Every structure is written in C-alpha cells, then in structure tokens.
Amino acid sequence: MEAKQIEFSSETDGWIRDLLTTWHTEDGGNTWEHSVNVLTQGVRGQPTRLFVIDPPVIVATGTAGQIYRSEDGGRTWQIQTLAGENADFTDVCFSDKQDGISVGYVGEPSFRPLVFVTKDGGKTWLERPIGDQVHPWSVSFISDEVWLAGDERQKSSQVGMSTKPLLLHSLDGGLHWERVSLSSADPFFSLVRFADREHGWLVGRDNLYRTDDSGKTWKVALSLAPIQNSSN
C-alpha cells in the first residue's frame, strides 16, 4: 500500500487513502479496515481525497465525476455522480459541519473546471462557475474564506498548451474570486491548506510556501533540488 493521504480526527479515529481504496482505524492505528474503494458498489472510479466533517460523517471525492458520503464511519456510502465519466474531483474541504467546497475538472477534449458547494454537509451540491482556464487541484475552506490552488492553462503557438501556477482567494464562500500575486517558478500548485485564518501552506512542484499573515505574503519554507538525469 502506498499512502496518498493520512488524516486523524482524534487520537483513535483515523483514515488512510491509497490509490485504490481508503482504510479506517478506530484504535489509533493498531488495526485497519478497508472502506470505500474501486470495488464498492456504485463507485465508477477511485477515491482522490477525503475529509472528516465530524465523526462519523465523512465526505470523499473521486474520479469519474463522483463524490462519496458516509454517516456511519465509512461502513456504508452514498454515491453521487455530479459530472461525467471524463471528470475528476481532486479535493474537498469543509469550514463547518454544513458548508463545504469540492473542486476538480473535466478532462480533454472538452476541458472545464469544476467547483461545487454544499450547504447541507455534502448531501446535495451546487456547481458554481469559475474562469474557463482555471485548473483546480486543491481547496482550503476557513470560515467564509476559500483558497483554491492549481494552475492556469495558457495557449501557445509554440507548445500548444502551457501552464503557470495559480492561487485564488474568495471572501464569500466561493462566489467571487481574486487572484493572489505570488512570484513562483513552479508550473503549478498541487495543495493548499490553512490551519486558521492566518497560517497556511502551499505546495508547488519544487517548493513549499508558508504564510503567517492571512495570505498577504508567502515565503519559501522548503525547496527541492531539481531531478538530475543520470547516465551510466
């Protein structure tokens, strides 16, 4: 198993997500049981991210345009298909027990970004428009503030399609967005997380960024050396 995500909501209750399945522990990790996965009835793709709203309520995103929700600690799941099979949801985050946002995209050839909001704990979702060239990868939701990380697609006559990193900020739960000015050589941002209104983290391909002033300024906290090609 190659863990893609590890989340603990308490000292005993935790989750691990790998490429094909999710695993749940109720005893601090001594034992694990598999939960929603590619073989679960109704699942057309695979899980991509999960969020523990308030145990035992969990919401998970998936490929093939699906979102999964459990009210019994992952023993059973309600599967919702919000977009077509060519759509992938990439992240989900809740600011409280009711208000949440999920992001993703519809793949080529009819690319478009996906932003869905819920006001009832993930029981129902409503799509909200966003710029056509936005490619969302991650979202963080703190009170009414939303941070969306990804990249912006740019057409080029030389390379066909190129990207540049993109960080968006909303003060009204995702109704309106503003671009955050951030100098970066990374081609994309893959993950954004805020612990509270002031303190946040942003992951690029080669750099890890940190803010301690509500996203007004970002500093490089860690840089990874470029991958070197070796030859015999």
Tab-separated table of C-alpha atoms in Angstrom:
chain	number	residue	atom	x	y	z
A	1	MET	CA	0.000	0.000	0.000
A	2	GLU	CA	1.303	3.442	-0.943
A	3	ALA	CA	-0.382	6.041	1.262
A	4	LYS	CA	-1.553	9.172	-0.553
A	5	GLN	CA	-3.302	10.805	2.423
A	6	ILE	CA	-3.340	10.291	6.194
A	7	GLU	CA	-5.932	12.029	8.407
A	8	PHE	CA	-6.673	11.628	12.121
A	9	SER	CA	-9.703	13.352	13.670
A	10	SER	CA	-8.778	12.158	17.175
A	11	GLU	CA	-6.153	10.042	18.907
A	12	THR	CA	-8.005	6.877	17.911
A	13	ASP	CA	-10.024	7.668	14.741
A	14	GLY	CA	-8.009	7.903	11.530
A	15	TRP	CA	-8.005	7.369	7.791
A	16	ILE	CA	-5.512	6.395	5.116
A	17	ARG	CA	-6.150	6.725	1.391
A	18	ASP	CA	-4.077	4.906	-1.186
A	19	LEU	CA	-4.511	4.803	-4.944
A	20	LEU	CA	-7.491	2.419	-4.976
A	21	THR	CA	-9.067	2.379	-1.521
A	22	THR	CA	-9.499	4.074	1.850
A	23	TRP	CA	-8.714	2.500	5.217
A	24	HIS	CA	-10.201	3.313	8.632
A	25	THR	CA	-8.924	2.763	12.167
A	26	GLU	CA	-10.778	3.242	15.423
A	27	ASP	CA	-7.975	2.149	17.743
A	28	GLY	CA	-5.192	4.590	16.959
A	29	GLY	CA	-3.813	2.624	14.035
A	30	ASN	CA	-3.391	-0.776	15.670
A	31	THR	CA	-5.854	-2.290	13.218
A	32	TRP	CA	-7.247	-1.032	9.909
A	33	GLU	CA	-10.327	-1.952	7.865
A	34	HIS	CA	-10.823	-1.086	4.217
A	35	SER	CA	-13.645	1.296	3.386
A	36	VAL	CA	-14.803	2.876	0.114
A	37	ASN	CA	-12.729	1.638	-2.819
A	38	VAL	CA	-12.835	0.798	-6.520
A	39	LEU	CA	-14.908	-2.332	-5.775
A	40	THR	CA	-17.592	-0.553	-3.715
A	41	GLN	CA	-20.992	-0.846	-5.359
A	42	GLY	CA	-21.770	2.315	-7.324
A	43	VAL	CA	-18.176	3.554	-7.484
A	44	ARG	CA	-17.063	4.098	-11.102
A	45	GLY	CA	-13.546	5.385	-10.454
A	46	GLN	CA	-11.274	5.669	-7.441
A	47	PRO	CA	-11.078	7.888	-4.336
A	48	THR	CA	-8.938	11.021	-4.629
A	49	ARG	CA	-9.352	12.871	-1.308
A	50	LEU	CA	-11.357	12.553	1.904
A	51	PHE	CA	-12.490	14.944	4.626
A	52	VAL	CA	-13.780	14.030	8.077
A	53	ILE	CA	-16.553	16.532	8.812
A	54	ASP	CA	-17.394	15.268	12.271
A	55	PRO	CA	-17.061	11.571	13.014
A	56	PRO	CA	-18.837	9.529	11.859
A	57	VAL	CA	-19.629	11.810	8.848
A	58	ILE	CA	-17.038	11.636	6.042
A	59	VAL	CA	-17.054	13.030	2.514
A	60	ALA	CA	-14.661	11.779	-0.155
A	61	THR	CA	-14.055	12.840	-3.738
A	62	GLY	CA	-13.390	10.509	-6.620
A	63	THR	CA	-12.694	10.218	-10.304
A	64	ALA	CA	-15.468	9.680	-12.861
A	65	GLY	CA	-17.281	12.765	-11.513
A	66	GLN	CA	-18.296	11.203	-8.195
A	67	ILE	CA	-18.477	12.245	-4.540
A	68	TYR	CA	-18.971	9.716	-1.734
A	69	ARG	CA	-20.549	10.403	1.680
A	70	SER	CA	-20.828	8.241	4.797
A	71	GLU	CA	-22.784	8.854	8.005
A	72	ASP	CA	-21.624	5.724	9.834
A	73	GLY	CA	-17.854	5.983	9.913
A	74	GLY	CA	-17.329	4.526	6.448
A	75	ARG	CA	-19.328	1.323	6.835
A	76	THR	CA	-21.780	2.378	4.113
A	77	TRP	CA	-21.565	5.109	1.480
A	78	GLN	CA	-23.949	7.195	-0.598
A	79	ILE	CA	-22.511	7.742	-4.080
A	80	GLN	CA	-23.352	10.901	-6.039
A	81	THR	CA	-22.401	11.434	-9.671
A	82	LEU	CA	-22.118	15.186	-10.262
A	83	ALA	CA	-20.248	15.178	-13.586
A	84	GLY	CA	-19.464	12.813	-16.451
A	85	GLU	CA	-17.031	9.922	-16.528
A	86	ASN	CA	-14.361	12.203	-18.003
A	87	ALA	CA	-14.446	14.378	-14.856
A	88	ASP	CA	-12.184	14.047	-11.824
A	89	PHE	CA	-12.738	15.636	-8.449
A	90	THR	CA	-9.384	16.394	-6.823
A	91	ASP	CA	-10.117	17.850	-3.382
A	92	VAL	CA	-12.836	18.631	-0.831
A	93	CYS	CA	-12.859	20.790	2.296
A	94	PHE	CA	-15.447	21.886	4.860
A	95	SER	CA	-15.415	25.015	7.022
A	96	ASP	CA	-18.008	23.567	9.416
A	97	LYS	CA	-20.469	20.677	9.558
A	98	GLN	CA	-22.630	22.118	6.756
A	99	ASP	CA	-20.550	24.269	4.400
A	100	GLY	CA	-18.105	22.638	2.017
A	101	ILE	CA	-16.438	23.011	-1.388
A	102	SER	CA	-15.200	20.398	-3.826
A	103	VAL	CA	-13.029	21.110	-6.878
A	104	GLY	CA	-11.864	19.239	-9.947
A	105	TYR	CA	-12.040	19.348	-13.721
A	106	VAL	CA	-13.452	17.769	-16.855
A	107	GLY	CA	-10.671	16.355	-18.988
A	108	GLU	CA	-9.876	16.908	-22.642
A	109	PRO	CA	-11.134	17.476	-25.238
A	110	SER	CA	-13.881	19.485	-23.518
A	111	PHE	CA	-11.834	20.783	-20.579
A	112	ARG	CA	-13.594	22.863	-17.944
A	113	PRO	CA	-13.001	23.458	-14.229
A	114	LEU	CA	-15.385	22.151	-11.576
A	115	VAL	CA	-16.313	23.970	-8.367
A	116	PHE	CA	-19.210	22.572	-6.319
A	117	VAL	CA	-20.527	23.879	-2.991
A	118	THR	CA	-22.739	22.281	-0.367
A	119	LYS	CA	-24.767	23.873	2.427
A	120	ASP	CA	-26.045	20.649	3.995
A	121	GLY	CA	-22.970	18.647	4.879
A	122	GLY	CA	-22.495	17.107	1.446
A	123	LYS	CA	-25.991	15.741	0.956
A	124	THR	CA	-26.535	17.996	-2.078
A	125	TRP	CA	-24.137	20.005	-4.227
A	126	LEU	CA	-24.471	23.063	-6.489
A	127	GLU	CA	-21.984	23.960	-9.209
A	128	ARG	CA	-20.504	27.454	-9.308
A	129	PRO	CA	-18.818	28.995	-12.350
A	130	ILE	CA	-15.144	29.948	-12.419
A	131	GLY	CA	-12.712	31.056	-15.135
A	132	ASP	CA	-12.521	28.685	-18.098
A	133	GLN	CA	-8.729	28.296	-17.986
A	134	VAL	CA	-8.517	27.595	-14.256
A	135	HIS	CA	-7.284	24.069	-13.496
A	136	PRO	CA	-8.158	23.400	-9.814
A	137	TRP	CA	-6.118	20.934	-7.801
A	138	SER	CA	-6.795	21.818	-4.175
A	139	VAL	CA	-9.073	23.884	-1.941
A	140	SER	CA	-8.993	25.078	1.679
A	141	PHE	CA	-12.074	26.496	3.423
A	142	ILE	CA	-11.786	28.563	6.633
A	143	SER	CA	-14.993	30.282	7.789
A	144	ASP	CA	-16.145	32.208	4.673
A	145	GLU	CA	-12.636	32.348	3.178
A	146	VAL	CA	-11.711	29.919	0.422
A	147	TRP	CA	-8.276	29.318	-1.107
A	148	LEU	CA	-8.027	27.492	-4.426
A	149	ALA	CA	-4.701	26.241	-5.775
A	150	GLY	CA	-3.872	24.845	-9.194
A	151	ASP	CA	-2.638	26.214	-12.472
A	152	GLU	CA	-3.823	28.409	-15.287
A	153	ARG	CA	-3.851	26.980	-18.791
A	154	GLN	CA	-2.345	29.192	-21.500
A	155	LYS	CA	-2.475	28.534	-25.208
A	156	SER	CA	0.795	28.945	-27.039
A	157	SER	CA	1.524	28.674	-30.742
A	158	GLN	CA	4.871	27.035	-29.942
A	159	VAL	CA	3.996	24.429	-27.316
A	160	GLY	CA	0.238	24.122	-27.780
A	161	MET	CA	-0.708	24.452	-24.121
A	162	SER	CA	1.380	25.667	-21.199
A	163	THR	CA	0.551	26.322	-17.551
A	164	LYS	CA	1.526	28.729	-14.812
A	165	PRO	CA	0.842	28.446	-11.069
A	166	LEU	CA	-2.422	29.896	-9.814
A	167	LEU	CA	-3.697	30.773	-6.345
A	168	LEU	CA	-7.190	32.225	-5.931
A	169	HIS	CA	-8.857	33.679	-2.838
A	170	SER	CA	-12.540	34.165	-2.048
A	171	LEU	CA	-14.020	36.115	0.874
A	172	ASP	CA	-17.606	34.966	0.295
A	173	GLY	CA	-17.517	31.189	0.208
A	174	GLY	CA	-16.509	30.884	-3.449
A	175	LEU	CA	-18.980	33.278	-5.077
A	176	HIS	CA	-16.248	35.680	-6.190
A	177	TRP	CA	-12.526	35.103	-6.630
A	178	GLU	CA	-9.390	37.255	-6.664
A	179	ARG	CA	-6.012	36.217	-7.997
A	180	VAL	CA	-3.219	36.194	-5.404
A	181	SER	CA	0.061	37.688	-6.557
A	182	LEU	CA	2.803	35.188	-5.805
A	183	SER	CA	6.152	35.011	-7.569
A	184	SER	CA	6.915	31.368	-8.303
A	185	ALA	CA	8.802	29.308	-10.856
A	186	ASP	CA	6.641	26.271	-10.118
A	187	PRO	CA	4.425	25.248	-13.057
A	188	PHE	CA	1.509	24.503	-10.712
A	189	PHE	CA	0.361	24.412	-7.086
A	190	SER	CA	-0.900	20.998	-6.011
A	191	LEU	CA	-2.097	21.530	-2.430
A	192	VAL	CA	-3.222	24.391	-0.187
A	193	ARG	CA	-4.101	24.104	3.496
A	194	PHE	CA	-4.888	26.711	6.159
A	195	ALA	CA	-4.797	25.838	9.865
A	196	ASP	CA	-6.625	29.084	10.680
A	197	ARG	CA	-7.172	32.457	9.010
A	198	GLU	CA	-3.524	33.494	9.399
A	199	HIS	CA	-1.430	30.381	8.920
A	200	GLY	CA	-1.346	28.451	5.656
A	201	TRP	CA	0.785	26.180	3.475
A	202	LEU	CA	1.055	25.908	-0.292
A	203	VAL	CA	2.726	23.066	-2.189
A	204	GLY	CA	4.278	23.546	-5.623
A	205	ARG	CA	6.229	21.115	-7.749
A	206	ASP	CA	9.602	22.236	-6.380
A	207	ASN	CA	8.788	24.481	-3.423
A	208	LEU	CA	6.798	24.572	-0.196
A	209	TYR	CA	5.425	28.005	0.738
A	210	ARG	CA	4.182	29.368	4.063
A	211	THR	CA	2.123	32.378	5.104
A	212	ASP	CA	1.628	33.762	8.599
A	213	ASP	CA	-0.362	36.858	7.642
A	214	SER	CA	-3.564	35.512	6.067
A	215	GLY	CA	-2.008	35.063	2.638
A	216	LYS	CA	-0.764	38.640	2.210
A	217	THR	CA	2.794	37.370	1.807
A	218	TRP	CA	4.206	33.924	1.109
A	219	LYS	CA	7.727	32.713	1.877
A	220	VAL	CA	9.540	29.644	0.603
A	221	ALA	CA	9.815	27.247	3.532
A	222	LEU	CA	11.477	24.407	1.621
A	223	SER	CA	12.962	23.996	-1.852
A	224	LEU	CA	13.586	20.643	-3.502
A	225	ALA	CA	16.577	20.169	-5.746
A	226	PRO	CA	15.733	19.591	-9.421
A	227	ILE	CA	15.762	15.956	-10.516
A	228	GLN	CA	19.041	15.120	-12.183
A	229	ASN	CA	19.197	12.664	-15.079
A	230	SER	CA	21.950	10.134	-14.539
A	231	SER	CA	23.707	8.179	-17.268
A	232	ASN	CA	25.900	5.104	-16.984
